[in-house]
JSON list of C-alpha atoms in Angstrom, two decimals:
[
{"chain": "A", "resi": 1, "resn": "MET", "atom": "CA", "xyz": [0.00, 0.00, 0.00]},
{"chain": "A", "resi": 2, "resn": "THR", "atom": "CA", "xyz": [1.22, 3.50, -0.83]},
{"chain": "A", "resi": 3, "resn": "ALA", "atom": "CA", "xyz": [1.16, 6.27, 1.77]},
{"chain": "A", "resi": 4, "resn": "ASP", "atom": "CA", "xyz": [-1.34, 9.09, 1.49]},
{"chain": "A", "resi": 5, "resn": "PRO", "atom": "CA", "xyz": [0.37, 12.14, -0.14]},
{"chain": "A", "resi": 6, "resn": "ARG", "atom": "CA", "xyz": [-1.46, 14.38, 2.36]},
{"chain": "A", "resi": 7, "resn": "ASP", "atom": "CA", "xyz": [0.79, 12.99, 5.10]},
{"chain": "A", "resi": 8, "resn": "GLU", "atom": "CA", "xyz": [3.82, 14.42, 3.29]},
{"chain": "A", "resi": 9, "resn": "LEU", "atom": "CA", "xyz": [2.44, 18.00, 3.13]},
{"chain": "A", "resi": 10, "resn": "VAL", "atom": "CA", "xyz": [3.44, 18.81, 6.72]},
{"chain": "A", "resi": 11, "resn": "GLU", "atom": "CA", "xyz": [7.08, 17.94, 6.06]},
{"chain": "A", "resi": 12, "resn": "HIS", "atom": "CA", "xyz": [7.41, 20.73, 3.52]},
{"chain": "A", "resi": 13, "resn": "LEU", "atom": "CA", "xyz": [5.84, 23.57, 5.52]},
{"chain": "A", "resi": 14, "resn": "PRO", "atom": "CA", "xyz": [9.15, 25.10, 6.75]},
{"chain": "A", "resi": 15, "resn": "ALA", "atom": "CA", "xyz": [10.60, 25.11, 3.23]},
{"chain": "A", "resi": 16, "resn": "LEU", "atom": "CA", "xyz": [7.36, 26.54, 1.83]},
{"chain": "A", "resi": 17, "resn": "ARG", "atom": "CA", "xyz": [7.40, 29.32, 4.43]},
{"chain": "A", "resi": 18, "resn": "ALA", "atom": "CA", "xyz": [11.02, 30.19, 3.67]},
{"chain": "A", "resi": 19, "resn": "PHE", "atom": "CA", "xyz": [10.25, 30.31, -0.05]},
{"chain": "A", "resi": 20, "resn": "ALA", "atom": "CA", "xyz": [7.15, 32.44, 0.58]},
{"chain": "A", "resi": 21, "resn": "ILE", "atom": "CA", "xyz": [9.15, 34.90, 2.72]},
{"chain": "A", "resi": 22, "resn": "SER", "atom": "CA", "xyz": [11.75, 35.20, -0.03]},
{"chain": "A", "resi": 23, "resn": "LEU", "atom": "CA", "xyz": [8.97, 36.08, -2.48]},
{"chain": "A", "resi": 24, "resn": "THR", "atom": "CA", "xyz": [6.83, 38.37, -0.34]},
{"chain": "A", "resi": 25, "resn": "ARG", "atom": "CA", "xyz": [9.41, 39.81, 2.12]},
{"chain": "A", "resi": 26, "resn": "ASN", "atom": "CA", "xyz": [6.68, 39.86, 4.71]},
{"chain": "A", "resi": 27, "resn": "GLY", "atom": "CA", "xyz": [6.13, 37.15, 7.33]},
{"chain": "A", "resi": 28, "resn": "SER", "atom": "CA", "xyz": [2.39, 37.65, 7.63]},
{"chain": "A", "resi": 29, "resn": "THR", "atom": "CA", "xyz": [1.84, 37.64, 3.89]},
{"chain": "A", "resi": 30, "resn": "ALA", "atom": "CA", "xyz": [4.13, 34.61, 3.58]},
{"chain": "A", "resi": 31, "resn": "ASP", "atom": "CA", "xyz": [2.05, 32.72, 6.14]},
{"chain": "A", "resi": 32, "resn": "ASP", "atom": "CA", "xyz": [-1.10, 33.54, 4.16]},
{"chain": "A", "resi": 33, "resn": "MET", "atom": "CA", "xyz": [0.55, 32.35, 0.95]},
{"chain": "A", "resi": 34, "resn": "VAL", "atom": "CA", "xyz": [1.61, 29.07, 2.60]},
{"chain": "A", "resi": 35, "resn": "GLN", "atom": "CA", "xyz": [-1.90, 28.56, 3.94]},
{"chain": "A", "resi": 36, "resn": "ASP", "atom": "CA", "xyz": [-3.39, 29.20, 0.48]},
{"chain": "A", "resi": 37, "resn": "THR", "atom": "CA", "xyz": [-0.88, 26.78, -1.02]},
{"chain": "A", "resi": 38, "resn": "VAL", "atom": "CA", "xyz": [-1.72, 24.01, 1.46]},
{"chain": "A", "resi": 39, "resn": "VAL", "atom": "CA", "xyz": [-5.45, 24.52, 0.92]},
{"chain": "A", "resi": 40, "resn": "LYS", "atom": "CA", "xyz": [-5.03, 24.33, -2.86]},
{"chain": "A", "resi": 41, "resn": "ALA", "atom": "CA", "xyz": [-2.79, 21.28, -2.58]},
{"chain": "A", "resi": 42, "resn": "TRP", "atom": "CA", "xyz": [-5.18, 19.55, -0.18]},
{"chain": "A", "resi": 43, "resn": "THR", "atom": "CA", "xyz": [-8.24, 20.16, -2.37]},
{"chain": "A", "resi": 44, "resn": "ASN", "atom": "CA", "xyz": [-6.39, 19.09, -5.53]},
{"chain": "A", "resi": 45, "resn": "ILE", "atom": "CA", "xyz": [-4.40, 16.20, -4.06]},
{"chain": "A", "resi": 46, "resn": "GLU", "atom": "CA", "xyz": [-5.85, 13.84, -6.65]},
{"chain": "A", "resi": 47, "resn": "LYS", "atom": "CA", "xyz": [-3.88, 15.77, -9.29]},
{"chain": "A", "resi": 48, "resn": "PHE", "atom": "CA", "xyz": [-0.59, 14.96, -7.56]},
{"chain": "A", "resi": 49, "resn": "GLU", "atom": "CA", "xyz": [1.11, 11.96, -9.09]},
{"chain": "A", "resi": 50, "resn": "PRO", "atom": "CA", "xyz": [2.48, 9.66, -6.36]},
{"chain": "A", "resi": 51, "resn": "GLY", "atom": "CA", "xyz": [6.15, 8.98, -6.77]},
{"chain": "A", "resi": 52, "resn": "THR", "atom": "CA", "xyz": [6.90, 12.47, -8.10]},
{"chain": "A", "resi": 53, "resn": "ASN", "atom": "CA", "xyz": [8.47, 15.36, -6.19]},
{"chain": "A", "resi": 54, "resn": "MET", "atom": "CA", "xyz": [5.90, 16.69, -3.67]},
{"chain": "A", "resi": 55, "resn": "ARG", "atom": "CA", "xyz": [8.13, 19.67, -2.75]},
{"chain": "A", "resi": 56, "resn": "ALA", "atom": "CA", "xyz": [8.41, 20.78, -6.37]},
{"chain": "A", "resi": 57, "resn": "TRP", "atom": "CA", "xyz": [4.63, 20.45, -6.78]},
{"chain": "A", "resi": 58, "resn": "LEU", "atom": "CA", "xyz": [3.99, 22.55, -3.65]},
{"chain": "A", "resi": 59, "resn": "PHE", "atom": "CA", "xyz": [6.56, 25.17, -4.67]},
{"chain": "A", "resi": 60, "resn": "THR", "atom": "CA", "xyz": [4.88, 25.46, -8.07]},
{"chain": "A", "resi": 61, "resn": "ILE", "atom": "CA", "xyz": [1.50, 25.99, -6.41]},
{"chain": "A", "resi": 62, "resn": "LEU", "atom": "CA", "xyz": [3.02, 28.62, -4.07]},
{"chain": "A", "resi": 63, "resn": "ARG", "atom": "CA", "xyz": [4.77, 30.40, -6.92]},
{"chain": "A", "resi": 64, "resn": "ASN", "atom": "CA", "xyz": [1.61, 30.46, -9.05]},
{"chain": "A", "resi": 65, "resn": "THR", "atom": "CA", "xyz": [-0.40, 31.71, -6.06]},
{"chain": "A", "resi": 66, "resn": "PHE", "atom": "CA", "xyz": [2.13, 34.49, -5.48]},
{"chain": "A", "resi": 67, "resn": "TYR", "atom": "CA", "xyz": [2.11, 35.69, -9.08]},
{"chain": "A", "resi": 68, "resn": "SER", "atom": "CA", "xyz": [-1.67, 35.47, -9.29]},
{"chain": "A", "resi": 69, "resn": "SER", "atom": "CA", "xyz": [-1.97, 37.66, -6.20]},
{"chain": "A", "resi": 70, "resn": "ARG", "atom": "CA", "xyz": [0.51, 40.15, -7.70]},
{"chain": "A", "resi": 71, "resn": "ARG", "atom": "CA", "xyz": [-1.50, 40.39, -10.91]},
{"chain": "A", "resi": 72, "resn": "LYS", "atom": "CA", "xyz": [-4.66, 40.84, -8.89]},
{"chain": "A", "resi": 73, "resn": "ALA", "atom": "CA", "xyz": [-3.03, 43.54, -6.74]},
{"chain": "A", "resi": 74, "resn": "LYS", "atom": "CA", "xyz": [-2.13, 45.54, -9.87]},
{"chain": "A", "resi": 75, "resn": "ARG", "atom": "CA", "xyz": [-5.82, 45.78, -10.73]},
{"chain": "A", "resi": 76, "resn": "GLU", "atom": "CA", "xyz": [-6.90, 46.70, -7.21]},
{"chain": "A", "resi": 77, "resn": "VAL", "atom": "CA", "xyz": [-6.89, 50.16, -5.71]},
{"chain": "A", "resi": 78, "resn": "ALA", "atom": "CA", "xyz": [-6.38, 50.80, -2.01]},
{"chain": "A", "resi": 79, "resn": "ASP", "atom": "CA", "xyz": [-9.47, 52.74, -0.96]},
{"chain": "A", "resi": 80, "resn": "VAL", "atom": "CA", "xyz": [-9.58, 52.68, 2.83]},
{"chain": "A", "resi": 81, "resn": "ASP", "atom": "CA", "xyz": [-11.94, 55.65, 3.13]},
{"chain": "A", "resi": 82, "resn": "GLY", "atom": "CA", "xyz": [-14.16, 54.59, 0.24]},
{"chain": "A", "resi": 83, "resn": "ILE", "atom": "CA", "xyz": [-13.62, 57.88, -1.60]},
{"chain": "A", "resi": 84, "resn": "PHE", "atom": "CA", "xyz": [-12.58, 56.25, -4.88]},
{"chain": "A", "resi": 85, "resn": "THR", "atom": "CA", "xyz": [-15.44, 53.78, -4.72]},
{"chain": "A", "resi": 86, "resn": "GLU", "atom": "CA", "xyz": [-17.96, 56.57, -4.15]},
{"chain": "A", "resi": 87, "resn": "ASN", "atom": "CA", "xyz": [-16.88, 58.24, -7.36]},
{"chain": "A", "resi": 88, "resn": "MET", "atom": "CA", "xyz": [-17.19, 55.02, -9.33]},
{"chain": "A", "resi": 89, "resn": "ALA", "atom": "CA", "xyz": [-20.80, 54.39, -8.43]},
{"chain": "A", "resi": 90, "resn": "GLU", "atom": "CA", "xyz": [-23.27, 54.75, -11.24]},
{"chain": "A", "resi": 91, "resn": "LYS", "atom": "CA", "xyz": [-26.98, 55.15, -10.90]},
{"chain": "A", "resi": 92, "resn": "PRO", "atom": "CA", "xyz": [-29.06, 52.58, -12.76]},
{"chain": "A", "resi": 93, "resn": "ALA", "atom": "CA", "xyz": [-30.10, 53.74, -16.22]},
{"chain": "A", "resi": 94, "resn": "HIS", "atom": "CA", "xyz": [-33.80, 53.25, -15.51]},
{"chain": "A", "resi": 95, "resn": "ASP", "atom": "CA", "xyz": [-33.63, 55.88, -12.72]},
{"chain": "A", "resi": 96, "resn": "GLY", "atom": "CA", "xyz": [-32.32, 58.40, -15.20]},
{"chain": "A", "resi": 97, "resn": "HIS", "atom": "CA", "xyz": [-35.04, 57.63, -17.72]},
{"chain": "A", "resi": 98, "resn": "LEU", "atom": "CA", "xyz": [-37.72, 58.01, -15.07]},
{"chain": "A", "resi": 99, "resn": "GLN", "atom": "CA", "xyz": [-36.28, 61.28, -13.81]},
{"chain": "A", "resi": 100, "resn": "MET", "atom": "CA", "xyz": [-35.94, 62.61, -17.33]},
{"chain": "A", "resi": 101, "resn": "THR", "atom": "CA", "xyz": [-39.54, 61.70, -18.07]},
{"chain": "A", "resi": 102, "resn": "ASP", "atom": "CA", "xyz": [-40.65, 63.48, -14.88]},
{"chain": "A", "resi": 103, "resn": "PHE", "atom": "CA", "xyz": [-38.59, 66.51, -15.83]},
{"chain": "A", "resi": 104, "resn": "GLN", "atom": "CA", "xyz": [-39.96, 66.63, -19.39]},
{"chain": "A", "resi": 105, "resn": "THR", "atom": "CA", "xyz": [-43.53, 66.36, -18.12]},
{"chain": "A", "resi": 106, "resn": "ALA", "atom": "CA", "xyz": [-43.00, 69.14, -15.57]},
{"chain": "A", "resi": 107, "resn": "PHE", "atom": "CA", "xyz": [-41.09, 71.31, -18.06]},
{"chain": "A", "resi": 108, "resn": "ALA", "atom": "CA", "xyz": [-43.93, 71.03, -20.60]},
{"chain": "A", "resi": 109, "resn": "LYS", "atom": "CA", "xyz": [-46.37, 72.43, -18.00]},
{"chain": "A", "resi": 110, "resn": "LEU", "atom": "CA", "xyz": [-44.44, 75.70, -17.70]},
{"chain": "A", "resi": 111, "resn": "PRO", "atom": "CA", "xyz": [-45.64, 78.78, -19.57]},
{"chain": "A", "resi": 112, "resn": "ASP", "atom": "CA", "xyz": [-43.85, 79.37, -22.90]},
{"chain": "A", "resi": 113, "resn": "GLU", "atom": "CA", "xyz": [-41.94, 82.41, -21.61]},
{"chain": "A", "resi": 114, "resn": "GLN", "atom": "CA", "xyz": [-40.55, 80.52, -18.61]},
{"chain": "A", "resi": 115, "resn": "ARG", "atom": "CA", "xyz": [-39.55, 77.52, -20.74]},
{"chain": "A", "resi": 116, "resn": "GLU", "atom": "CA", "xyz": [-37.86, 79.76, -23.27]},
{"chain": "A", "resi": 117, "resn": "THR", "atom": "CA", "xyz": [-35.99, 81.64, -20.53]},
{"chain": "A", "resi": 118, "resn": "LEU", "atom": "CA", "xyz": [-34.84, 78.47, -18.79]},
{"chain": "A", "resi": 119, "resn": "ILE", "atom": "CA", "xyz": [-33.60, 77.02, -22.07]},
{"chain": "A", "resi": 120, "resn": "LEU", "atom": "CA", "xyz": [-31.70, 80.20, -22.93]},
{"chain": "A", "resi": 121, "resn": "VAL", "atom": "CA", "xyz": [-30.25, 80.94, -19.50]},
{"chain": "A", "resi": 122, "resn": "GLY", "atom": "CA", "xyz": [-29.98, 77.41, -18.14]},
{"chain": "A", "resi": 123, "resn": "ALA", "atom": "CA", "xyz": [-29.46, 74.89, -20.90]},
{"chain": "A", "resi": 124, "resn": "SER", "atom": "CA", "xyz": [-27.87, 77.13, -23.53]},
{"chain": "A", "resi": 125, "resn": "GLY", "atom": "CA", "xyz": [-25.69, 79.06, -21.09]},
{"chain": "A", "resi": 126, "resn": "PHE", "atom": "CA", "xyz": [-26.57, 82.58, -22.20]},
{"chain": "A", "resi": 127, "resn": "SER", "atom": "CA", "xyz": [-26.30, 85.37, -19.65]},
{"chain": "A", "resi": 128, "resn": "TYR", "atom": "CA", "xyz": [-29.44, 87.14, -18.42]},
{"chain": "A", "resi": 129, "resn": "GLU", "atom": "CA", "xyz": [-28.44, 90.14, -20.49]},
{"chain": "A", "resi": 130, "resn": "GLU", "atom": "CA", "xyz": [-28.02, 88.10, -23.68]},
{"chain": "A", "resi": 131, "resn": "ALA", "atom": "CA", "xyz": [-31.34, 86.33, -23.12]},
{"chain": "A", "resi": 132, "resn": "ALA", "atom": "CA", "xyz": [-33.06, 89.67, -22.48]},
{"chain": "A", "resi": 133, "resn": "GLU", "atom": "CA", "xyz": [-31.68, 91.05, -25.73]},
{"chain": "A", "resi": 134, "resn": "MET", "atom": "CA", "xyz": [-32.83, 87.97, -27.69]},
{"chain": "A", "resi": 135, "resn": "CYS", "atom": "CA", "xyz": [-36.32, 88.10, -26.19]},
{"chain": "A", "resi": 136, "resn": "LYS", "atom": "CA", "xyz": [-36.47, 91.91, -26.44]},
{"chain": "A", "resi": 137, "resn": "VAL", "atom": "CA", "xyz": [-37.41, 92.31, -22.76]},
{"chain": "A", "resi": 138, "resn": "ALA", "atom": "CA", "xyz": [-35.75, 93.83, -19.70]},
{"chain": "A", "resi": 139, "resn": "VAL", "atom": "CA", "xyz": [-33.04, 91.88, -17.82]},
{"chain": "A", "resi": 140, "resn": "GLY", "atom": "CA", "xyz": [-35.24, 91.92, -14.72]},
{"chain": "A", "resi": 141, "resn": "THR", "atom": "CA", "xyz": [-38.02, 90.23, -16.67]},
{"chain": "A", "resi": 142, "resn": "ILE", "atom": "CA", "xyz": [-35.66, 87.40, -17.69]},
{"chain": "A", "resi": 143, "resn": "LYS", "atom": "CA", "xyz": [-34.47, 86.98, -14.10]},
{"chain": "A", "resi": 144, "resn": "SER", "atom": "CA", "xyz": [-38.04, 86.90, -12.86]},
{"chain": "A", "resi": 145, "resn": "ARG", "atom": "CA", "xyz": [-39.12, 84.35, -15.48]},
{"chain": "A", "resi": 146, "resn": "ALA", "atom": "CA", "xyz": [-36.14, 82.13, -14.70]},
{"chain": "A", "resi": 147, "resn": "ASN", "atom": "CA", "xyz": [-36.79, 82.31, -10.97]},
{"chain": "A", "resi": 148, "resn": "ARG", "atom": "CA", "xyz": [-40.53, 81.61, -11.31]},
{"chain": "A", "resi": 149, "resn": "GLY", "atom": "CA", "xyz": [-39.83, 78.79, -13.81]},
{"chain": "A", "resi": 150, "resn": "ARG", "atom": "CA", "xyz": [-37.33, 77.12, -11.48]},
{"chain": "A", "resi": 151, "resn": "LYS", "atom": "CA", "xyz": [-39.67, 77.37, -8.52]},
{"chain": "A", "resi": 152, "resn": "ARG", "atom": "CA", "xyz": [-42.56, 75.93, -10.53]},
{"chain": "A", "resi": 153, "resn": "LEU", "atom": "CA", "xyz": [-40.38, 73.07, -11.76]},
{"chain": "A", "resi": 154, "resn": "ALA", "atom": "CA", "xyz": [-39.43, 72.33, -8.16]},
{"chain": "A", "resi": 155, "resn": "GLU", "atom": "CA", "xyz": [-43.11, 72.23, -7.19]},
{"chain": "A", "resi": 156, "resn": "LEU", "atom": "CA", "xyz": [-44.08, 70.04, -10.12]},
{"chain": "A", "resi": 157, "resn": "MET", "atom": "CA", "xyz": [-41.23, 67.61, -9.48]},
{"chain": "A", "resi": 158, "resn": "ASN", "atom": "CA", "xyz": [-41.78, 67.57, -5.70]},
{"chain": "A", "resi": 159, "resn": "LEU", "atom": "CA", "xyz": [-38.27, 68.81, -5.00]},
{"chain": "A", "resi": 160, "resn": "ASP", "atom": "CA", "xyz": [-37.49, 70.59, -1.76]},
{"chain": "A", "resi": 161, "resn": "SER", "atom": "CA", "xyz": [-34.66, 72.91, -0.84]},
{"chain": "A", "resi": 162, "resn": "ASP", "atom": "CA", "xyz": [-33.21, 70.49, 1.73]},
{"chain": "A", "resi": 163, "resn": "GLY", "atom": "CA", "xyz": [-33.06, 67.36, -0.42]},
{"chain": "A", "resi": 164, "resn": "PRO", "atom": "CA", "xyz": [-30.51, 66.54, -3.08]},
{"chain": "A", "resi": 165, "resn": "VAL", "atom": "CA", "xyz": [-31.35, 67.18, -6.71]},
{"chain": "A", "resi": 166, "resn": "GLU", "atom": "CA", "xyz": [-30.50, 64.01, -8.62]},
{"chain": "A", "resi": 167, "resn": "LEU", "atom": "CA", "xyz": [-30.82, 64.73, -12.30]},
{"chain": "A", "resi": 168, "resn": "THR", "atom": "CA", "xyz": [-29.05, 62.83, -15.00]},
{"chain": "A", "resi": 169, "resn": "ASP", "atom": "CA", "xyz": [-27.74, 65.24, -17.57]},
{"chain": "A", "resi": 170, "resn": "LYS", "atom": "CA", "xyz": [-25.91, 68.58, -17.40]},
{"chain": "A", "resi": 171, "resn": "ALA", "atom": "CA", "xyz": [-28.48, 70.45, -19.47]},
{"chain": "A", "resi": 172, "resn": "THR", "atom": "CA", "xyz": [-31.30, 69.48, -17.09]},
{"chain": "A", "resi": 173, "resn": "VAL", "atom": "CA", "xyz": [-29.21, 70.44, -14.09]},
{"chain": "A", "resi": 174, "resn": "ALA", "atom": "CA", "xyz": [-28.44, 73.77, -15.76]},
{"chain": "A", "resi": 175, "resn": "VAL", "atom": "CA", "xyz": [-32.12, 74.47, -16.37]},
{"chain": "A", "resi": 176, "resn": "VAL", "atom": "CA", "xyz": [-33.10, 73.90, -12.76]},
{"chain": "A", "resi": 177, "resn": "SER", "atom": "CA", "xyz": [-30.04, 75.51, -11.21]},
{"chain": "A", "resi": 178, "resn": "ASN", "atom": "CA", "xyz": [-28.96, 79.07, -10.81]},
{"chain": "A", "resi": 179, "resn": "ASN", "atom": "CA", "xyz": [-25.29, 79.65, -11.73]},
{"chain": "A", "resi": 180, "resn": "GLY", "atom": "CA", "xyz": [-24.40, 76.04, -11.00]},
{"chain": "A", "resi": 181, "resn": "ASN", "atom": "CA", "xyz": [-26.12, 76.05, -7.60]},
{"chain": "A", "resi": 182, "resn": "SER", "atom": "CA", "xyz": [-29.39, 74.30, -7.06]},
{"chain": "A", "resi": 183, "resn": "ALA", "atom": "CA", "xyz": [-32.32, 76.67, -7.15]},
{"chain": "A", "resi": 184, "resn": "PHE", "atom": "CA", "xyz": [-34.28, 74.54, -4.71]}
]
């Protein structure tokens, strides 16, 4: 009867640890690598061919584990505070479609003058003076129309001044904001 190859694993632990330390230069990381190696060897022991070099097989597993972890580490970003992750989050597309539909419905309910003013001043980026000249009205009239239009949009969309405005595109944000700041 041949001996179980699992019995031989323990004999190679000191050599595995020394090899892992030489690769990682960190005792704690080396211990983790050795543990991963033993777990992989144990779960795949049927792939080991009895009569071959167990130490070489284990060293190969350890080496492959080390290089796999290095490749993985290159793709990972240390983000202890979660700042990077916060910036990567993306709202589901269906939320944007629903919000855009709500915005379009509310925007269509505004009087023509208010819509025109919000498009000129908000979405198109014209100054109040330029919009007043285009519409052939006083600057104060444009400011008043923009302010009333924004307030009415806020009412129609059930937005309040304390809550965040979550709109999906820059043009919509520009229409409902005043100089880049939320009008609500």
